[in-house]
PDB file of C-alpha atoms in Angstrom:
ATOM      1  CA  MET G   1      -9.884  -1.699 -20.442  1.00 69.00           C
ATOM      2  CA  SER G   2      -6.971   0.148 -18.854  1.00 86.00           C
ATOM      3  CA  ILE G   3      -5.122  -0.783 -15.677  1.00 87.00           C
ATOM      4  CA  ARG G   4      -4.499   2.165 -13.384  1.00 89.00           C
ATOM      5  CA  PRO G   5      -0.800   2.957 -13.010  1.00 87.00           C
ATOM      6  CA  ILE G   6       0.629   3.109  -9.501  1.00 90.00           C
ATOM      7  CA  LEU G   7       1.732   6.691  -8.850  1.00 91.00           C
ATOM      8  CA  GLU G   8       3.095   5.958  -5.403  1.00 90.00           C
ATOM      9  CA  GLN G   9       3.381   3.216  -2.831  1.00 91.00           C
ATOM     10  CA  ARG G  10       4.311   4.220   0.718  1.00 91.00           C
ATOM     11  CA  PRO G  11       3.952   3.041   4.317  1.00 94.00           C
ATOM     12  CA  ALA G  12       1.630   4.857   6.723  1.00 95.00           C
ATOM     13  CA  GLN G  13       3.627   6.963   9.180  1.00 95.00           C
ATOM     14  CA  PRO G  14       3.287   6.738  12.982  1.00 94.00           C
ATOM     15  CA  THR G  15       1.998   9.900  14.637  1.00 93.00           C
ATOM     16  CA  MET G  16      -0.119  11.054  17.584  1.00 93.00           C
ATOM     17  CA  GLU G  17      -3.408  12.936  17.637  1.00 89.00           C
ATOM     18  CA  GLY G  18      -6.066  13.918  20.139  1.00 85.00           C
ATOM     19  CA  ALA G  19      -4.964  13.447  23.745  1.00 82.00           C
ATOM     20  CA  GLY G  20      -2.065  11.197  22.835  1.00 88.00           C
ATOM     21  CA  VAL G  21      -3.654   8.570  20.570  1.00 89.00           C
ATOM     22  CA  HIS G  22      -0.965   6.576  18.763  1.00 92.00           C
ATOM     23  CA  LEU G  23      -1.957   5.943  15.142  1.00 93.00           C
ATOM     24  CA  HIS G  24      -0.580   5.625  11.601  1.00 95.00           C
ATOM     25  CA  ARG G  25      -1.313   8.287   8.968  1.00 95.00           C
ATOM     26  CA  ALA G  26      -1.393   7.177   5.334  1.00 96.00           C
ATOM     27  CA  PHE G  27      -1.838  10.731   4.026  1.00 95.00           C
ATOM     28  CA  GLY G  28      -2.872  14.165   5.256  1.00 92.00           C
ATOM     29  CA  PHE G  29      -1.643  17.735   5.814  1.00 81.00           C
ATOM     30  CA  GLN G  30       0.427  17.611   2.623  1.00 82.00           C
ATOM     31  CA  ASP G  31      -0.760  18.310  -0.924  1.00 89.00           C
ATOM     32  CA  PRO G  32      -4.591  18.369  -0.782  1.00 90.00           C
ATOM     33  CA  SER G  33      -4.842  17.892  -4.553  1.00 91.00           C
ATOM     34  CA  GLU G  34      -3.010  14.555  -4.333  1.00 92.00           C
ATOM     35  CA  LEU G  35      -6.126  12.489  -3.575  1.00 94.00           C
ATOM     36  CA  ASP G  36      -8.850  15.131  -4.022  1.00 95.00           C
ATOM     37  CA  PRO G  37     -11.611  14.910  -2.732  1.00 95.00           C
ATOM     38  CA  PHE G  38      -9.937  13.038   0.161  1.00 96.00           C
ATOM     39  CA  LEU G  39      -7.757  14.979   2.583  1.00 96.00           C
ATOM     40  CA  LEU G  40      -6.566  12.630   5.305  1.00 96.00           C
ATOM     41  CA  PHE G  41      -6.586   8.942   6.226  1.00 97.00           C
ATOM     42  CA  ASP G  42      -5.680   7.541   9.657  1.00 95.00           C
ATOM     43  CA  ASP G  43      -5.349   3.934  10.817  1.00 95.00           C
ATOM     44  CA  PHE G  44      -5.868   3.815  14.587  1.00 92.00           C
ATOM     45  CA  ARG G  45      -4.821   0.276  15.518  1.00 91.00           C
ATOM     46  CA  ASN G  46      -3.453  -0.456  18.962  1.00 89.00           C
ATOM     47  CA  GLU G  47      -3.318  -3.157  21.608  1.00 88.00           C
ATOM     48  CA  ARG G  48      -2.200  -0.918  24.478  1.00 89.00           C
ATOM     49  CA  PRO G  49      -5.076   1.031  26.080  1.00 85.00           C
ATOM     50  CA  GLU G  50      -2.676   3.644  27.447  1.00 89.00           C
ATOM     51  CA  HIS G  51      -1.943   4.573  23.807  1.00 90.00           C
ATOM     52  CA  TYR G  52      -5.555   5.341  22.886  1.00 89.00           C
ATOM     53  CA  ALA G  53      -7.771   5.550  25.992  1.00 87.00           C
ATOM     54  CA  GLN G  54      -7.525   9.364  26.277  1.00 90.00           C
ATOM     55  CA  GLY G  55      -9.141   9.575  22.857  1.00 85.00           C
ATOM     56  CA  PHE G  56     -10.050  12.675  20.925  1.00 89.00           C
ATOM     57  CA  PRO G  57     -11.612  15.186  23.370  1.00 89.00           C
ATOM     58  CA  TRP G  58     -13.880  18.018  22.247  1.00 89.00           C
ATOM     59  CA  HIS G  59     -12.687  19.634  19.021  1.00 89.00           C
ATOM     60  CA  PRO G  60     -14.268  21.511  16.101  1.00 90.00           C
ATOM     61  CA  HIS G  61     -14.802  20.602  12.441  1.00 92.00           C
ATOM     62  CA  ARG G  62     -16.032  22.699   9.544  1.00 92.00           C
ATOM     63  CA  GLY G  63     -16.101  22.256   5.772  1.00 94.00           C
ATOM     64  CA  ILE G  64     -15.463  18.486   5.646  1.00 94.00           C
ATOM     65  CA  GLU G  65     -17.024  15.065   6.136  1.00 92.00           C
ATOM     66  CA  THR G  66     -15.413  12.406   8.335  1.00 91.00           C
ATOM     67  CA  ILE G  67     -15.888   8.676   7.770  1.00 91.00           C
ATOM     68  CA  THR G  68     -15.123   6.424  10.746  1.00 92.00           C
ATOM     69  CA  TYR G  69     -15.008   2.653  10.188  1.00 95.00           C
ATOM     70  CA  VAL G  70     -14.452   0.447  13.268  1.00 94.00           C
ATOM     71  CA  LEU G  71     -13.039  -3.083  13.003  1.00 95.00           C
ATOM     72  CA  SER G  72     -12.549  -3.950  16.683  1.00 94.00           C
ATOM     73  CA  GLY G  73     -13.281  -2.254  19.980  1.00 92.00           C
ATOM     74  CA  THR G  74     -15.735   0.659  20.169  1.00 90.00           C
ATOM     75  CA  VAL G  75     -15.792   4.431  19.720  1.00 90.00           C
ATOM     76  CA  GLU G  76     -18.138   6.510  21.859  1.00 89.00           C
ATOM     77  CA  HIS G  77     -19.045   9.875  20.368  1.00 87.00           C
ATOM     78  CA  GLY G  78     -20.910  12.993  21.385  1.00 86.00           C
ATOM     79  CA  ASP G  79     -21.399  16.403  19.825  1.00 84.00           C
ATOM     80  CA  SER G  80     -22.578  19.974  20.275  1.00 82.00           C
ATOM     81  CA  LEU G  81     -25.964  19.092  18.770  1.00 80.00           C
ATOM     82  CA  GLY G  82     -26.690  16.669  21.597  1.00 82.00           C
ATOM     83  CA  ASN G  83     -26.056  13.506  19.592  1.00 82.00           C
ATOM     84  CA  THR G  84     -24.428  10.577  21.369  1.00 83.00           C
ATOM     85  CA  GLY G  85     -23.748   6.998  20.366  1.00 84.00           C
ATOM     86  CA  THR G  86     -21.314   4.110  20.220  1.00 90.00           C
ATOM     87  CA  LEU G  87     -19.707   2.597  17.131  1.00 91.00           C
ATOM     88  CA  GLY G  88     -18.896  -1.097  17.480  1.00 91.00           C
ATOM     89  CA  ALA G  89     -16.963  -3.597  15.383  1.00 93.00           C
ATOM     90  CA  GLY G  90     -18.061  -3.378  11.746  1.00 94.00           C
ATOM     91  CA  ASP G  91     -19.986  -0.126  12.242  1.00 94.00           C
ATOM     92  CA  VAL G  92     -19.554   3.046  10.185  1.00 92.00           C
ATOM     93  CA  GLN G  93     -20.269   6.692  10.901  1.00 90.00           C
ATOM     94  CA  TRP G  94     -20.346   9.373   8.233  1.00 88.00           C
ATOM     95  CA  MET G  95     -20.357  12.837   9.811  1.00 88.00           C
ATOM     96  CA  THR G  96     -20.988  15.914   7.686  1.00 90.00           C
ATOM     97  CA  ALA G  97     -19.459  18.754   9.692  1.00 90.00           C
ATOM     98  CA  GLY G  98     -20.723  21.392   7.252  1.00 91.00           C
ATOM     99  CA  SER G  99     -21.092  24.817   8.883  1.00 92.00           C
ATOM    100  CA  GLY G 100     -19.526  23.605  12.102  1.00 90.00           C
ATOM    101  CA  ILE G 101     -19.734  21.081  14.875  1.00 91.00           C
ATOM    102  CA  MET G 102     -17.931  20.367  18.148  1.00 90.00           C
ATOM    103  CA  HIS G 103     -17.550  16.701  18.957  1.00 88.00           C
ATOM    104  CA  GLN G 104     -15.489  14.125  20.792  1.00 90.00           C
ATOM    105  CA  GLU G 105     -14.549  10.524  19.998  1.00 90.00           C
ATOM    106  CA  MET G 106     -13.429   8.176  22.768  1.00 89.00           C
ATOM    107  CA  PRO G 107     -12.105   4.737  21.718  1.00 89.00           C
ATOM    108  CA  LYS G 108     -12.332   1.671  23.936  1.00 90.00           C
ATOM    109  CA  GLY G 109     -10.674  -1.680  23.323  1.00 87.00           C
ATOM    110  CA  ASN G 110     -12.302  -5.081  23.059  1.00 89.00           C
ATOM    111  CA  PRO G 111     -11.949  -7.512  26.015  1.00 88.00           C
ATOM    112  CA  GLN G 112      -8.367  -8.204  24.882  1.00 89.00           C
ATOM    113  CA  GLY G 113      -7.598  -4.483  24.848  1.00 87.00           C
ATOM    114  CA  GLN G 114      -7.433  -4.286  21.058  1.00 89.00           C
ATOM    115  CA  MET G 115      -8.698  -1.234  19.186  1.00 91.00           C
ATOM    116  CA  HIS G 116      -8.742  -0.894  15.409  1.00 94.00           C
ATOM    117  CA  GLY G 117     -10.469   1.497  13.054  1.00 94.00           C
ATOM    118  CA  PHE G 118      -9.979   4.015  10.270  1.00 96.00           C
ATOM    119  CA  GLN G 119     -10.911   7.640   9.765  1.00 95.00           C
ATOM    120  CA  LEU G 120     -11.079   9.255   6.331  1.00 95.00           C
ATOM    121  CA  TRP G 121     -11.661  12.973   5.717  1.00 94.00           C
ATOM    122  CA  ALA G 122     -13.539  13.990   2.564  1.00 94.00           C
ATOM    123  CA  ASN G 123     -13.628  17.601   1.451  1.00 95.00           C
ATOM    124  CA  LEU G 124     -16.863  19.488   0.826  1.00 95.00           C
ATOM    125  CA  PRO G 125     -17.288  21.728  -2.244  1.00 95.00           C
ATOM    126  CA  SER G 126     -17.697  25.459  -1.632  1.00 95.00           C
ATOM    127  CA  SER G 127     -21.453  25.185  -2.217  1.00 94.00           C
ATOM    128  CA  LEU G 128     -21.780  22.801   0.754  1.00 94.00           C
ATOM    129  CA  LYS G 129     -19.132  24.110   3.172  1.00 94.00           C
ATOM    130  CA  MET G 130     -21.795  25.775   5.319  1.00 93.00           C
ATOM    131  CA  THR G 131     -24.500  23.124   5.022  1.00 91.00           C
ATOM    132  CA  ALA G 132     -26.247  21.904   8.190  1.00 91.00           C
ATOM    133  CA  PRO G 133     -24.280  19.218  10.082  1.00 90.00           C
ATOM    134  CA  ARG G 134     -25.627  15.663  10.055  1.00 87.00           C
ATOM    135  CA  TYR G 135     -24.709  12.115  11.014  1.00 84.00           C
ATOM    136  CA  GLN G 136     -25.251   8.770   9.362  1.00 83.00           C
ATOM    137  CA  ASP G 137     -24.610   5.914  11.803  1.00 87.00           C
ATOM    138  CA  VAL G 138     -24.629   2.496  10.158  1.00 91.00           C
ATOM    139  CA  LYS G 139     -24.519  -0.809  12.024  1.00 94.00           C
ATOM    140  CA  GLY G 140     -22.211  -3.478  10.654  1.00 94.00           C
ATOM    141  CA  GLY G 141     -25.127  -5.790   9.874  1.00 94.00           C
ATOM    142  CA  GLU G 142     -26.556  -3.189   7.485  1.00 95.00           C
ATOM    143  CA  ILE G 143     -23.428  -3.131   5.315  1.00 95.00           C
ATOM    144  CA  PRO G 144     -23.875  -5.504   2.356  1.00 96.00           C
ATOM    145  CA  GLU G 145     -21.235  -8.161   1.819  1.00 96.00           C
ATOM    146  CA  VAL G 146     -20.774 -10.206  -1.344  1.00 96.00           C
ATOM    147  CA  THR G 147     -18.479 -13.204  -1.908  1.00 96.00           C
ATOM    148  CA  ASP G 148     -17.280 -14.319  -5.340  1.00 96.00           C
ATOM    149  CA  ASP G 149     -16.699 -17.924  -6.442  1.00 95.00           C
ATOM    150  CA  ASP G 150     -12.961 -17.700  -5.724  1.00 96.00           C
ATOM    151  CA  GLY G 151     -13.569 -16.657  -2.114  1.00 96.00           C
ATOM    152  CA  THR G 152     -12.986 -12.921  -2.620  1.00 97.00           C
ATOM    153  CA  THR G 153     -15.241 -10.970  -0.238  1.00 97.00           C
ATOM    154  CA  VAL G 154     -16.228  -7.308  -0.554  1.00 97.00           C
ATOM    155  CA  ARG G 155     -18.019  -5.230   2.087  1.00 96.00           C
ATOM    156  CA  VAL G 156     -19.702  -2.302   0.321  1.00 95.00           C
ATOM    157  CA  VAL G 157     -19.366   0.432   2.955  1.00 92.00           C
ATOM    158  CA  VAL G 158     -20.335   3.264   0.594  1.00 91.00           C
ATOM    159  CA  GLY G 159     -21.325   3.285  -3.067  1.00 90.00           C
ATOM    160  CA  SER G 160     -22.335   0.417  -5.345  1.00 91.00           C
ATOM    161  CA  PHE G 161     -20.324  -2.651  -6.306  1.00 92.00           C
ATOM    162  CA  TRP G 162     -21.102  -6.121  -7.677  1.00 91.00           C
ATOM    163  CA  GLY G 163     -24.827  -5.388  -7.573  1.00 90.00           C
ATOM    164  CA  LYS G 164     -24.847  -4.241  -3.936  1.00 92.00           C
ATOM    165  CA  THR G 165     -25.257  -0.678  -2.630  1.00 90.00           C
ATOM    166  CA  GLY G 166     -24.029   0.551   0.735  1.00 88.00           C
ATOM    167  CA  PRO G 167     -26.512   2.249   3.104  1.00 85.00           C
ATOM    168  CA  VAL G 168     -24.717   5.632   3.375  1.00 81.00           C
ATOM    169  CA  ASP G 169     -26.016   8.160   0.862  1.00 76.00           C
ATOM    170  CA  GLY G 170     -26.074  11.843  -0.075  1.00 72.00           C
ATOM    171  CA  ILE G 171     -22.296  12.293   0.174  1.00 73.00           C
ATOM    172  CA  ALA G 172     -20.805  15.188  -1.791  1.00 73.00           C
ATOM    173  CA  ALA G 173     -17.811  13.254  -3.124  1.00 71.00           C
ATOM    174  CA  ASP G 174     -20.103  10.440  -4.366  1.00 78.00           C
ATOM    175  CA  PRO G 175     -17.465   8.004  -3.092  1.00 87.00           C
ATOM    176  CA  GLN G 176     -16.979   4.275  -3.273  1.00 92.00           C
ATOM    177  CA  TYR G 177     -15.526   2.725  -0.111  1.00 95.00           C
ATOM    178  CA  LEU G 178     -14.895  -1.023  -0.230  1.00 97.00           C
ATOM    179  CA  ASP G 179     -13.390  -3.424   2.329  1.00 97.00           C
ATOM    180  CA  ILE G 180     -11.905  -6.227   0.196  1.00 98.00           C
ATOM    181  CA  SER G 181     -10.485  -9.613   1.246  1.00 97.00           C
ATOM    182  CA  VAL G 182      -8.733 -11.755  -1.402  1.00 97.00           C
ATOM    183  CA  PRO G 183      -7.673 -15.325  -0.481  1.00 97.00           C
ATOM    184  CA  ALA G 184      -4.046 -16.473  -0.700  1.00 94.00           C
ATOM    185  CA  GLY G 185      -2.735 -16.768  -4.247  1.00 92.00           C
ATOM    186  CA  VAL G 186      -5.873 -15.427  -5.913  1.00 95.00           C
ATOM    187  CA  LYS G 187      -5.540 -12.822  -8.653  1.00 94.00           C
ATOM    188  CA  LYS G 188      -8.464 -10.420  -8.960  1.00 94.00           C
ATOM    189  CA  THR G 189      -9.440  -7.393 -11.041  1.00 94.00           C
ATOM    190  CA  PHE G 190     -11.766  -4.663  -9.739  1.00 95.00           C
ATOM    191  CA  LYS G 191     -13.467  -1.965 -11.787  1.00 93.00           C
ATOM    192  CA  VAL G 192     -13.005   1.676 -10.763  1.00 92.00           C
ATOM    193  CA  ASP G 193     -14.725   4.633 -12.427  1.00 90.00           C
ATOM    194  CA  THR G 194     -12.214   6.306 -14.764  1.00 89.00           C
ATOM    195  CA  TYR G 195     -13.080   9.804 -13.565  1.00 87.00           C
ATOM    196  CA  ARG G 196     -12.442   9.169  -9.855  1.00 92.00           C
ATOM    197  CA  ARG G 197      -9.289   9.549  -7.807  1.00 94.00           C
ATOM    198  CA  SER G 198      -8.508   6.244  -6.174  1.00 95.00           C
ATOM    199  CA  PHE G 199      -6.297   4.666  -3.528  1.00 96.00           C
ATOM    200  CA  ALA G 200      -5.888   1.295  -1.825  1.00 96.00           C
ATOM    201  CA  TYR G 201      -4.800   0.779   1.770  1.00 96.00           C
ATOM    202  CA  VAL G 202      -3.425  -2.665   2.660  1.00 95.00           C
ATOM    203  CA  PHE G 203      -3.913  -3.487   6.352  1.00 95.00           C
ATOM    204  CA  GLU G 204      -3.697  -7.294   6.523  1.00 94.00           C
ATOM    205  CA  GLY G 205      -1.489  -9.700   4.612  1.00 93.00           C
ATOM    206  CA  SER G 206       0.247  -8.656   1.409  1.00 92.00           C
ATOM    207  CA  ALA G 207      -0.383  -8.362  -2.312  1.00 92.00           C
ATOM    208  CA  ALA G 208       1.127  -7.254  -5.607  1.00 91.00           C
ATOM    209  CA  PHE G 209      -0.789  -4.676  -7.624  1.00 91.00           C
ATOM    210  CA  ALA G 210      -0.610  -4.577 -11.407  1.00 85.00           C
ATOM    211  CA  ASP G 211       1.011  -1.391 -12.630  1.00 77.00           C
ATOM    212  CA  ALA G 212       0.560  -0.252 -16.230  1.00 71.00           C
ATOM    213  CA  SER G 213       3.430   2.225 -15.915  1.00 67.00           C
ATOM    214  CA  ALA G 214       5.902   0.422 -13.663  1.00 61.00           C
ATOM    215  CA  PRO G 215       9.605   0.613 -14.605  1.00 54.00           C
ATOM    216  CA  SER G 216      11.347  -2.324 -16.194  1.00 41.00           C
ATOM    217  CA  GLY G 217      12.600  -4.980 -13.843  1.00 34.00           C
ATOM    218  CA  VAL G 218       9.327  -5.659 -12.064  1.00 46.00           C
ATOM    219  CA  LEU G 219       7.620  -8.996 -12.390  1.00 48.00           C
ATOM    220  CA  LEU G 220       5.872  -9.538 -15.728  1.00 49.00           C
ATOM    221  CA  GLU G 221       2.827 -11.774 -15.968  1.00 54.00           C
ATOM    222  CA  LYS G 222       1.019 -13.063 -19.039  1.00 47.00           C
ATOM    223  CA  GLU G 223      -2.582 -11.948 -19.221  1.00 49.00           C
ATOM    224  CA  VAL G 224      -5.362 -13.471 -21.315  1.00 44.00           C
ATOM    225  CA  GLY G 225      -4.508 -12.899 -24.976  1.00 46.00           C
ATOM    226  CA  GLY G 226      -0.806 -12.775 -24.260  1.00 45.00           C
ATOM    227  CA  GLN G 227      -0.663  -9.145 -23.115  1.00 50.00           C
ATOM    228  CA  GLU G 228       2.040  -8.486 -20.522  1.00 52.00           C
ATOM    229  CA  VAL G 229       1.392  -6.278 -17.507  1.00 53.00           C
ATOM    230  CA  ASN G 230       3.782  -5.111 -14.828  1.00 58.00           C
ATOM    231  CA  ILE G 231       3.174  -6.217 -11.254  1.00 63.00           C
ATOM    232  CA  ARG G 232       4.406  -3.887  -8.520  1.00 69.00           C
ATOM    233  CA  ASP G 233       6.327  -5.489  -5.655  1.00 70.00           C
ATOM    234  CA  MET G 234       4.395  -6.948  -2.753  1.00 73.00           C
ATOM    235  CA  SER G 235       2.639  -4.374  -0.584  1.00 79.00           C
ATOM    236  CA  GLY G 236       2.382  -5.323   3.067  1.00 76.00           C
ATOM    237  CA  ASN G 237       0.641  -4.192   6.199  1.00 86.00           C
ATOM    238  CA  ARG G 238      -0.251  -0.455   6.514  1.00 91.00           C
ATOM    239  CA  THR G 239       0.680   0.418   2.933  1.00 93.00           C
ATOM    240  CA  LEU G 240      -0.956   3.124   0.813  1.00 95.00           C
ATOM    241  CA  ILE G 241      -1.133   2.637  -2.960  1.00 94.00           C
ATOM    242  CA  ARG G 242      -2.063   5.756  -4.916  1.00 94.00           C
ATOM    243  CA  PHE G 243      -3.358   5.091  -8.436  1.00 93.00           C
ATOM    244  CA  GLY G 244      -3.371   7.146 -11.617  1.00 92.00           C
ATOM    245  CA  THR G 245      -6.100   7.161 -14.265  1.00 91.00           C
ATOM    246  CA  GLY G 246      -7.706   4.005 -15.602  1.00 90.00           C
ATOM    247  CA  ASP G 247     -10.802   1.883 -15.149  1.00 92.00           C
ATOM    248  CA  GLU G 248      -9.528  -1.147 -13.219  1.00 93.00           C
ATOM    249  CA  ILE G 249      -6.982  -2.380 -10.717  1.00 92.00           C
ATOM    250  CA  THR G 250      -5.538  -5.890 -10.558  1.00 92.00           C
ATOM    251  CA  VAL G 251      -4.258  -7.463  -7.365  1.00 93.00           C
ATOM    252  CA  GLN G 252      -2.378 -10.715  -6.740  1.00 92.00           C
ATOM    253  CA  ALA G 253      -2.810 -11.845  -3.138  1.00 93.00           C
ATOM    254  CA  GLY G 254       0.254 -13.058  -1.251  1.00 91.00           C
ATOM    255  CA  ASP G 255       0.760 -16.300   0.682  1.00 91.00           C
ATOM    256  CA  GLU G 256      -1.456 -15.162   3.572  1.00 92.00           C
ATOM    257  CA  GLY G 257      -4.086 -13.486   1.422  1.00 94.00           C
ATOM    258  CA  VAL G 258      -4.735  -9.769   1.634  1.00 95.00           C
ATOM    259  CA  ARG G 259      -7.311  -7.391   3.070  1.00 95.00           C
ATOM    260  CA  PHE G 260      -7.403  -3.798   1.895  1.00 97.00           C
ATOM    261  CA  LEU G 261      -9.646  -0.796   1.512  1.00 97.00           C
ATOM    262  CA  LEU G 262     -10.320   0.454  -2.019  1.00 97.00           C
ATOM    263  CA  VAL G 263     -11.573   4.041  -1.968  1.00 97.00           C
ATOM    264  CA  SER G 264     -12.439   6.373  -4.851  1.00 96.00           C
ATOM    265  CA  GLY G 265     -14.250   9.680  -5.244  1.00 94.00           C
ATOM    266  CA  ALA G 266     -14.948  12.465  -7.714  1.00 93.00           C
ATOM    267  CA  PRO G 267     -12.379  15.289  -7.421  1.00 94.00           C
ATOM    268  CA  ILE G 268     -13.727  18.693  -6.371  1.00 94.00           C
ATOM    269  CA  GLN G 269     -10.868  20.722  -7.915  1.00 94.00           C
ATOM    270  CA  GLU G 270     -11.308  23.829  -5.775  1.00 95.00           C
ATOM    271  CA  PRO G 271      -8.827  25.879  -3.740  1.00 96.00           C
ATOM    272  CA  VAL G 272      -8.152  24.493  -0.254  1.00 96.00           C
ATOM    273  CA  ALA G 273      -7.464  26.632   2.835  1.00 95.00           C
ATOM    274  CA  TRP G 274      -6.746  24.215   5.670  1.00 93.00           C
ATOM    275  CA  HIS G 275      -5.972  24.650   9.346  1.00 91.00           C
ATOM    276  CA  GLY G 276      -6.259  21.551  11.549  1.00 88.00           C
ATOM    277  CA  PRO G 277      -9.868  20.270  11.577  1.00 90.00           C
ATOM    278  CA  ILE G 278     -11.218  23.198   9.527  1.00 94.00           C
ATOM    279  CA  VAL G 279     -11.049  23.147   5.727  1.00 95.00           C
ATOM    280  CA  MET G 280     -12.354  26.069   3.673  1.00 96.00           C
ATOM    281  CA  ASN G 281     -11.639  27.585   0.245  1.00 96.00           C
ATOM    282  CA  THR G 282      -9.956  30.853   1.249  1.00 97.00           C
ATOM    283  CA  ARG G 283      -7.767  32.208   4.027  1.00 96.00           C
ATOM    284  CA  ASP G 284     -10.466  34.776   4.847  1.00 97.00           C
ATOM    285  CA  GLU G 285     -12.965  31.966   5.446  1.00 96.00           C
ATOM    286  CA  LEU G 286     -10.445  30.260   7.732  1.00 95.00           C
ATOM    287  CA  MET G 287      -9.910  33.471   9.689  1.00 95.00           C
ATOM    288  CA  THR G 288     -13.676  33.870  10.056  1.00 95.00           C
ATOM    289  CA  ALA G 289     -13.957  30.333  11.433  1.00 93.00           C
ATOM    290  CA  MET G 290     -11.162  30.972  13.936  1.00 93.00           C
ATOM    291  CA  SER G 291     -12.772  34.223  15.036  1.00 94.00           C
ATOM    292  CA  GLU G 292     -16.122  32.484  15.504  1.00 93.00           C
ATOM    293  CA  LEU G 293     -14.445  29.780  17.594  1.00 89.00           C
ATOM    294  CA  ARG G 294     -13.059  32.466  19.883  1.00 92.00           C
ATOM    295  CA  ASN G 295     -16.278  34.472  20.235  1.00 92.00           C
ATOM    296  CA  GLY G 296     -18.674  31.547  20.590  1.00 90.00           C
ATOM    297  CA  THR G 297     -20.538  31.848  17.253  1.00 90.00           C
ATOM    298  CA  PHE G 298     -18.927  28.844  15.513  1.00 88.00           C
ATOM    299  CA  ILE G 299     -21.979  26.591  15.949  1.00 87.00           C
ATOM    300  CA  LYS G 300     -24.829  27.822  13.755  1.00 84.00           C
ATOM    301  CA  PRO G 301     -28.487  27.539  14.789  1.00 77.00           C
ATOM    302  CA  ALA G 302     -30.553  24.905  12.996  1.00 68.00           C
ATOM    303  CA  HIS G 303     -32.847  26.275  10.314  1.00 56.00           C
TER     304      HIS G 303
END
């Protein structure tokens, strides 16, 4: 067994998107190979309706899939195909933009005005860039949840874990998307496929992650059999941890416990041409998409 080294640990950065939605971006619009097949990850958490109520008005997507996971409040959505719906607390939507879609997402707070959710962008390989758009809307009650003897709880949003399989399927990146809660003081190891890129995003509490390649001076702990492993300093709220290659991660929950997302996917390893919400393989394909947006041929007829 090999613990994944921590390549980087960094806080999500505040930014604005849509019509003035205040959010925190963990990664995106930088090096697309960094977490291939994932391109962008946003944490839209807010308690002030004036900072999110204007939402994300009509905008295009092509060449990617977007994964929206709501923790509190709701997100109303509509699109150019005539689909409409509302995501509530615990719900997930996986949208395959494929050949092109126009849609809008309008967040609303809970009765206390709180809104919290995440959006992850996954790239599509060249063979699927122009596939027909589709949605998978999943209610929170359909997402399997499993609790271990030590109180650790895992919601299996996508993929398979601990004998449970999430309801979203047919995703190009073949991802695993887990919502993990570890009680205070508990140390836990989670398996991750060696061949996947992987990251964790801490959004409640704090934790230390074992790091097989950490520099000297970090905390050393004795493992079973006497082997020493490095433990990276405590990661707190809104922190991204980007892992290297290995087949497991180990986490030591802090005094308040920790809740984090653990996401992994198979890298696509193709060229990326990216402009805003459109991600293709070449500049020519990007220019074609922009031209089609201008002349009204961006949305393709259903076959």
